[in-house]
mmCIF file of C-alpha atoms and ligand atoms in Angstrom:
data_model
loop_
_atom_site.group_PDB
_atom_site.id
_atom_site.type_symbol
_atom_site.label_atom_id
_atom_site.label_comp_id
_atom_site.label_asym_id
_atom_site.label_seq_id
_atom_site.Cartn_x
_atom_site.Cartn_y
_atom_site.Cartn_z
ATOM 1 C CA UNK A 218 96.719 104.885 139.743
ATOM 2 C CA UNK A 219 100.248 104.947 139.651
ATOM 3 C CA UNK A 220 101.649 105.241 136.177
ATOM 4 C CA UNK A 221 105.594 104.614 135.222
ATOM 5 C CA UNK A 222 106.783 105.691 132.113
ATOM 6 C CA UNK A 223 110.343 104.107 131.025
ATOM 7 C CA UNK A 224 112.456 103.859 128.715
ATOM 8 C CA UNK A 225 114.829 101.851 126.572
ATOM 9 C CA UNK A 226 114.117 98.025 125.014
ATOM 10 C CA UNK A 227 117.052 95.818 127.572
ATOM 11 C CA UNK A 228 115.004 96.097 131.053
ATOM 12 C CA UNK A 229 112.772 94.003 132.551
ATOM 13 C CA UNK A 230 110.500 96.819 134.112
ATOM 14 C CA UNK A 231 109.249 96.615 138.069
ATOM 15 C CA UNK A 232 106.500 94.371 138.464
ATOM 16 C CA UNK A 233 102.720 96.237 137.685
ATOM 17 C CA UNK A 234 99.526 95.438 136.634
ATOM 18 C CA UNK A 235 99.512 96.902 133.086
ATOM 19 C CA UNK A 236 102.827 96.869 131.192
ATOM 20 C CA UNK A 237 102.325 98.986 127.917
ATOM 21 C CA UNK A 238 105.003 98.906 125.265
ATOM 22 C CA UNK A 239 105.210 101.374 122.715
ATOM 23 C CA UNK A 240 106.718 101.073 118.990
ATOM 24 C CA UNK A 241 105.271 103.444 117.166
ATOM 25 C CA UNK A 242 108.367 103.435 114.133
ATOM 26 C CA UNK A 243 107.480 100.862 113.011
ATOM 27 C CA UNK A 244 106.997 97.278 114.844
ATOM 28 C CA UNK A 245 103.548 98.155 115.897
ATOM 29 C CA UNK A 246 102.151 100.305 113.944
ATOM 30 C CA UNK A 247 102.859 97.315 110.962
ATOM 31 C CA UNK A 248 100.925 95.021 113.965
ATOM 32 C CA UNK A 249 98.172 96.998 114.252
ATOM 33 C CA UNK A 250 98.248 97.382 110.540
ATOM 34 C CA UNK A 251 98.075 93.315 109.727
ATOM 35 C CA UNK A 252 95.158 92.981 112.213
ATOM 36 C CA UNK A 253 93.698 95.595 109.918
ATOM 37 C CA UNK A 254 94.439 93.812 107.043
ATOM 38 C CA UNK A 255 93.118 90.255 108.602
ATOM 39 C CA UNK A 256 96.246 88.616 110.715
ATOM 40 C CA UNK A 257 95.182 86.648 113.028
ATOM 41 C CA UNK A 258 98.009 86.567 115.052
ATOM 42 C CA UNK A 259 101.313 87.524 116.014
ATOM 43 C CA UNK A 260 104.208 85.276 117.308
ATOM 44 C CA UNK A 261 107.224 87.588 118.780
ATOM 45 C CA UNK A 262 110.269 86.075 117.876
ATOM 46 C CA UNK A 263 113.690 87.364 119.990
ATOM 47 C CA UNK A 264 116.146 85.907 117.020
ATOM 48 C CA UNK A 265 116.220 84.849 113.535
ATOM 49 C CA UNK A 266 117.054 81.442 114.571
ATOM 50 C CA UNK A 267 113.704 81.667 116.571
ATOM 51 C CA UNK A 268 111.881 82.838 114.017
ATOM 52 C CA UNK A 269 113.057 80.375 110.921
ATOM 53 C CA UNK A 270 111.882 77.572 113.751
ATOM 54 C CA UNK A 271 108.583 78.680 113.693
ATOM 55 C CA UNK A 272 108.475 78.831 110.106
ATOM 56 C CA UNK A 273 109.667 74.977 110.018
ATOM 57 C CA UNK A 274 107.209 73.995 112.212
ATOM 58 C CA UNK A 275 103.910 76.225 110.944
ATOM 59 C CA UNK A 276 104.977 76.429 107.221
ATOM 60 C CA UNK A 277 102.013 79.147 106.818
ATOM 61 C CA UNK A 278 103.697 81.623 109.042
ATOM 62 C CA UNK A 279 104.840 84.912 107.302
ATOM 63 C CA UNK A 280 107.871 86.241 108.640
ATOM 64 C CA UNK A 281 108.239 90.011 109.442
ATOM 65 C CA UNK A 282 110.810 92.144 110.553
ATOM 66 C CA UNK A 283 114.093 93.652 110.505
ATOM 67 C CA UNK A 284 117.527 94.276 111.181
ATOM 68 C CA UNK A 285 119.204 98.156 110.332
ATOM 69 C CA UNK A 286 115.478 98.914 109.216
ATOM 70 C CA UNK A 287 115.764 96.711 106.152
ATOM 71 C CA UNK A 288 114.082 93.424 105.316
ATOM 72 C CA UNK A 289 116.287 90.123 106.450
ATOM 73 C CA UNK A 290 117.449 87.609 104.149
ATOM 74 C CA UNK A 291 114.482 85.188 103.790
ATOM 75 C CA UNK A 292 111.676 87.004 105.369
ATOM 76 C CA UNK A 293 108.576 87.409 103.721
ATOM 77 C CA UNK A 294 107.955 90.920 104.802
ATOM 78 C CA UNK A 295 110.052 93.698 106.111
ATOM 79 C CA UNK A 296 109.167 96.448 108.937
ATOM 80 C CA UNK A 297 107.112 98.749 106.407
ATOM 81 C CA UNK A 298 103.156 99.794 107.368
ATOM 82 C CA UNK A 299 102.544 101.075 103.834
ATOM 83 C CA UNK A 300 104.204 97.826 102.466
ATOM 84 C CA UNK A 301 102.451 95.433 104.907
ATOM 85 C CA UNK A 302 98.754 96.889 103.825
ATOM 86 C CA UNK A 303 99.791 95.553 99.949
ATOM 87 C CA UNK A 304 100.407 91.879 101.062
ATOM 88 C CA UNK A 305 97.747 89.326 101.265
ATOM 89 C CA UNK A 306 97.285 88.553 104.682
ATOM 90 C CA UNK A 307 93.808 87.725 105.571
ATOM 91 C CA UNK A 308 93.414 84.924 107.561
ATOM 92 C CA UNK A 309 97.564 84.970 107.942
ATOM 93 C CA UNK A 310 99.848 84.662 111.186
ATOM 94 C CA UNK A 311 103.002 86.479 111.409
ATOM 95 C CA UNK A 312 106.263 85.829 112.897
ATOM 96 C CA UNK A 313 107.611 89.637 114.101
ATOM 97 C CA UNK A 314 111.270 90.262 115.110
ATOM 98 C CA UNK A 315 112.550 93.452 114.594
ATOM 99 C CA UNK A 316 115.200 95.409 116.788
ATOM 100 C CA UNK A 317 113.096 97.713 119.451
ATOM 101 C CA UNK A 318 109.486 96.918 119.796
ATOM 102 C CA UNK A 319 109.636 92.892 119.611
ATOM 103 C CA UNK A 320 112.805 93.401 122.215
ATOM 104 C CA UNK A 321 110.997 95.466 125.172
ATOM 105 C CA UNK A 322 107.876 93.657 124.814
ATOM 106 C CA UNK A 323 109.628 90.135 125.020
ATOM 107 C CA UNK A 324 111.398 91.966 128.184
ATOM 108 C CA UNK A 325 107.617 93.400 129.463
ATOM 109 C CA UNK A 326 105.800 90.028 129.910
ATOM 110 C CA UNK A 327 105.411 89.861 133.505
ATOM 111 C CA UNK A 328 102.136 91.742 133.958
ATOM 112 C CA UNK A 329 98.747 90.844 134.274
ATOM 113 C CA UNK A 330 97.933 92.265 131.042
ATOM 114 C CA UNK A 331 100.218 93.407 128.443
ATOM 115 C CA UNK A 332 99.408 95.582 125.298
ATOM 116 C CA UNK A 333 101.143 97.003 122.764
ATOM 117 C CA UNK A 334 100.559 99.702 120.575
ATOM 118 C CA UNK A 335 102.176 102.089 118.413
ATOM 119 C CA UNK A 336 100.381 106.300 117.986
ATOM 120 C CA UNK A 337 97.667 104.493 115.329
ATOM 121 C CA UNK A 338 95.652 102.670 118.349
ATOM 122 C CA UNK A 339 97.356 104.437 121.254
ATOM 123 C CA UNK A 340 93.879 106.003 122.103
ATOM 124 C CA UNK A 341 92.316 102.885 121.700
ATOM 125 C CA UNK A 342 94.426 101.534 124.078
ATOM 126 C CA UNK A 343 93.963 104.007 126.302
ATOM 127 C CA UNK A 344 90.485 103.861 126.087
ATOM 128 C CA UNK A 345 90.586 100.510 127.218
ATOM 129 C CA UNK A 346 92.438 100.681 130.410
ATOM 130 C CA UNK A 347 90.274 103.194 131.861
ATOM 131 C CA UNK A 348 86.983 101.496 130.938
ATOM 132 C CA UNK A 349 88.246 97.686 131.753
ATOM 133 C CA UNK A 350 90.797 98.383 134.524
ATOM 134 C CA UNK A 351 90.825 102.159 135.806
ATOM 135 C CA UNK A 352 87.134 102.071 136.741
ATOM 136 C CA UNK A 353 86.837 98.986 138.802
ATOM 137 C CA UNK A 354 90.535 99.587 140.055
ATOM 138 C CA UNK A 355 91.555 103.011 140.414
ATOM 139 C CA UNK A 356 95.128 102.391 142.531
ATOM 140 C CA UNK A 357 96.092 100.282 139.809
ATOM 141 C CA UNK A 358 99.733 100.179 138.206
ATOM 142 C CA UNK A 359 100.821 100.821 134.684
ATOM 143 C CA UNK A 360 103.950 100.746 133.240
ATOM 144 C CA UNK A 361 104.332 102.824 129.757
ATOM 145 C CA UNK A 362 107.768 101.447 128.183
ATOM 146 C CA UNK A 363 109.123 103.406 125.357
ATOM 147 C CA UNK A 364 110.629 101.129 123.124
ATOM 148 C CA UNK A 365 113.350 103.438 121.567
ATOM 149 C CA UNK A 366 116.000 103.987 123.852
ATOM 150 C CA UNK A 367 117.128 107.234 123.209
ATOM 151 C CA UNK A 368 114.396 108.940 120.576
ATOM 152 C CA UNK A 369 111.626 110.907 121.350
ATOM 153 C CA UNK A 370 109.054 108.960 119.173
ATOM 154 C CA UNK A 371 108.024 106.293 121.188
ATOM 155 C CA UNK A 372 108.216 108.239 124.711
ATOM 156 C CA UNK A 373 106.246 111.266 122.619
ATOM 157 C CA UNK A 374 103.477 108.471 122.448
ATOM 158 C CA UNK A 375 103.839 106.980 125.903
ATOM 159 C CA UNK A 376 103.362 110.339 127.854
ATOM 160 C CA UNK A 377 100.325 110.941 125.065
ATOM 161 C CA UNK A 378 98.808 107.374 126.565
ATOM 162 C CA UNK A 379 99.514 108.536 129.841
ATOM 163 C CA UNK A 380 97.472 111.935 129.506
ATOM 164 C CA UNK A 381 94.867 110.410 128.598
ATOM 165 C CA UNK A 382 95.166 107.530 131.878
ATOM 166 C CA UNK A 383 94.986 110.539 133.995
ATOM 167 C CA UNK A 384 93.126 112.718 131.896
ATOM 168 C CA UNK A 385 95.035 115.654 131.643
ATOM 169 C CA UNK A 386 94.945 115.486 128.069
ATOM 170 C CA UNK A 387 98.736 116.481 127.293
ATOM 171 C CA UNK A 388 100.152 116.300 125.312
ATOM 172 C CA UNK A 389 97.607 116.567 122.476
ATOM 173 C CA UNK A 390 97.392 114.253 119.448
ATOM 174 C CA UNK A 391 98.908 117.071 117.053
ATOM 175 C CA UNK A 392 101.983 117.471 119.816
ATOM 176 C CA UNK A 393 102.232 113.904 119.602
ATOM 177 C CA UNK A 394 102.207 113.393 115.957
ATOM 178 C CA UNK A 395 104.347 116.143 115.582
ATOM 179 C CA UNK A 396 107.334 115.066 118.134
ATOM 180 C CA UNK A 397 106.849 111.406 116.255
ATOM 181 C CA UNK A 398 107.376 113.241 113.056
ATOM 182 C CA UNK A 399 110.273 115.243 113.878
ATOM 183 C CA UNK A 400 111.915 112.552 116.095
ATOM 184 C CA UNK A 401 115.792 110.766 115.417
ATOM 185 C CA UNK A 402 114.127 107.523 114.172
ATOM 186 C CA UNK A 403 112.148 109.682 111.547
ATOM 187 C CA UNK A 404 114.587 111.215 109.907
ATOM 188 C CA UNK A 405 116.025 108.366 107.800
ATOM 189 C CA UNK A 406 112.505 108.325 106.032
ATOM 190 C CA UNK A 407 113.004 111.324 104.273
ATOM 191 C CA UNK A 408 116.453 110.939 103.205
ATOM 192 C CA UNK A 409 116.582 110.663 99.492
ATOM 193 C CA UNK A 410 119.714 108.861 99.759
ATOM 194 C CA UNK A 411 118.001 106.006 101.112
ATOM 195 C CA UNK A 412 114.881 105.322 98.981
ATOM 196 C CA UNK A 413 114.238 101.926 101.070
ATOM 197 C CA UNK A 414 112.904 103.967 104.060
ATOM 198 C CA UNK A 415 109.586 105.388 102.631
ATOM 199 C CA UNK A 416 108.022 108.508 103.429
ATOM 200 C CA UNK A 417 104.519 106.988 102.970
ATOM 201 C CA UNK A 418 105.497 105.019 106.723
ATOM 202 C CA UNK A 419 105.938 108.036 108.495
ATOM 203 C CA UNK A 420 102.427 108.641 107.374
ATOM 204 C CA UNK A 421 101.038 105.464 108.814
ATOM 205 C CA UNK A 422 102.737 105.712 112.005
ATOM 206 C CA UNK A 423 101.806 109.686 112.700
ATOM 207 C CA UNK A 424 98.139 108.688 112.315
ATOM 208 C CA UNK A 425 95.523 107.608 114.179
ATOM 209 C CA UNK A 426 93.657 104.904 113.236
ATOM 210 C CA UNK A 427 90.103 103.976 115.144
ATOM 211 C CA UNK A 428 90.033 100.412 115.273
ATOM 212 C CA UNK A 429 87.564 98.036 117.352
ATOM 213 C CA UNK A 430 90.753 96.103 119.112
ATOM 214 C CA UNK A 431 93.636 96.744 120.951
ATOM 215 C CA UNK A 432 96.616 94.120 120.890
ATOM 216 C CA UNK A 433 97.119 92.068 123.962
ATOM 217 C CA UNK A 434 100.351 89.882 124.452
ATOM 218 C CA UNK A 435 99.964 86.377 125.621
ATOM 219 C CA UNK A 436 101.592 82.973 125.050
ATOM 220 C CA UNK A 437 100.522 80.412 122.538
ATOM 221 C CA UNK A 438 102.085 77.146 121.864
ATOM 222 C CA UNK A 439 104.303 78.713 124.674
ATOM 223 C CA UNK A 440 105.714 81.508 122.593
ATOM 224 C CA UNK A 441 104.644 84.688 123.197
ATOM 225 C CA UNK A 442 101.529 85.376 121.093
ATOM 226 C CA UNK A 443 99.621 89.328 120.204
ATOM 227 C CA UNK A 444 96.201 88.708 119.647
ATOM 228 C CA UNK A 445 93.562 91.091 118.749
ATOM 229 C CA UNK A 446 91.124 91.706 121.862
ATOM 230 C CA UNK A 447 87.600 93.286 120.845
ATOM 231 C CA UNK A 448 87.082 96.361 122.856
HETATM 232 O O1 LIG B 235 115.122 100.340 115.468
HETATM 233 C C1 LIG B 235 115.006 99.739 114.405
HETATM 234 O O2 LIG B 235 115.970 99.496 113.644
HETATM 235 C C2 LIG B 235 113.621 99.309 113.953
HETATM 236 C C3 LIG B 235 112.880 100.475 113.499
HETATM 237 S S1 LIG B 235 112.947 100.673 111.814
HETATM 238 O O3 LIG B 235 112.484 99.442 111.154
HETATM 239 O O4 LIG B 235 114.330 100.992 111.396
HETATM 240 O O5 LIG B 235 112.040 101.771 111.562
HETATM 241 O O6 LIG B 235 112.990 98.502 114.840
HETATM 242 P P1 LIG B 235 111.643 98.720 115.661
HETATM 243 O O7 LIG B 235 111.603 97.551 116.607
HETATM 244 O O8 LIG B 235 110.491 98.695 114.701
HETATM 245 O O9 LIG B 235 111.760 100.022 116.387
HETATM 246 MG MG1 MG B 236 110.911 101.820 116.885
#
């Protein structure tokens, strides 16, 4: 198995196998968090412009997202986990763009299977590369892209992802949680000057959450499309 880990959300990473992409604050850990709450899919959107089309053409699209962190004029939904599990969205598609995540996995398409996850279902995820690809394929390639180009949050959970691909175990789930909690992109969460960042996210994305899926990018209508896949 060879396993690349990379990061930064602008390049197109060498051609593999398994391209990973890791957001863990906050674009996926709000995706796995509206499969949780009954989404039944997720459209990637790379601008606004993108995005309002979507919403023309399927008017029951919720759009989600956001630019500086904070929700964009006439979205339905910003980039919050503990404000996405209060909307109503069983049964729901979203339309995601927000500045990391939705970048490097629009740049990360070019694999035979691509996932993304943020810490909440990285062991899921995991999980399911050994069992579905590992076993029957050990020389296999994975790429592991850490969304955030310069903090440590994203690449804390990549090299967590990869421990468990080569089962070395490091670093551990508390190392993890902790480097995601003390990482740059954190910080603005607990800064009472900004009361529109909430603490309560920091809690989502530090936790793991079993779930029965992991979150497989592929195209629909053309447009790059996460769908839940049953492990
Ligand atoms: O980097 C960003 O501005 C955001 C993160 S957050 O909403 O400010 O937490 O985008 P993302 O793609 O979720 O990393
Ligand atoms: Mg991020």
């Amino acid at each position: 198995m060879n396993i690349e880990i990379m990061q930064g959300d602008g390049r197109t990473p060498a051609a593999s196998d398994i391209n990973v992409v890791i957001d863990v604050i906050r674009a996926f850990t709000v995706a796995h968090l509206a499969f949780i709450h009954g989404v039944k899919g997720i459209f990637l959107a790379a601008t606004l412009e993108e995005a309002f089309c979507l919403k023309k053409e399927m008017r029951d699209l919720l759009l989600a997202g956001e630019e500086k962190g904070l929700l964009i004029d006439g979205f339905d939904l910003d980039n919050s986990p503990a404000r996405i599990g209060r909307a109503d969205l069983q049964g729901k598609f979203l339309v995601q763009k927000t500045t990391n995540g939705v970048k490097a996995a629009l740049h990360a398409l070019d694999a035979k299977l691509v996932l993304v996850t943020g810490f909440s279902n990285a062991r899921t995820t995991a999980e399911y590369i050994k069992r579905n690809w590992l076993k029957s394929n050990p020389a296999i390639g994975v790429n592991i892209i850490a969304s955030h180009p310069t903090g440590d949050d994203d690449l804390a959970c990549a090299e967590y992802i990869s421990g468990m691909l080569r089962e070395t175990f490091a670093p551990s789930a508390e190392e993890t949680r902790l480097r995601i909690l003390s990482s740059e992109a954190a910080r603005k969460f607990y800064d009472p000057g900004k009361p529109e960042f909430l603490p309560a996210d920091m809690e989502f994305c530090s936790t793991e959450l079993p779930s029965d899926f992991v979150m497989a990018v592929n195209r629909r209508k053309g447009i790059p499309f996460v769908e839940k896949v049953i492990v």
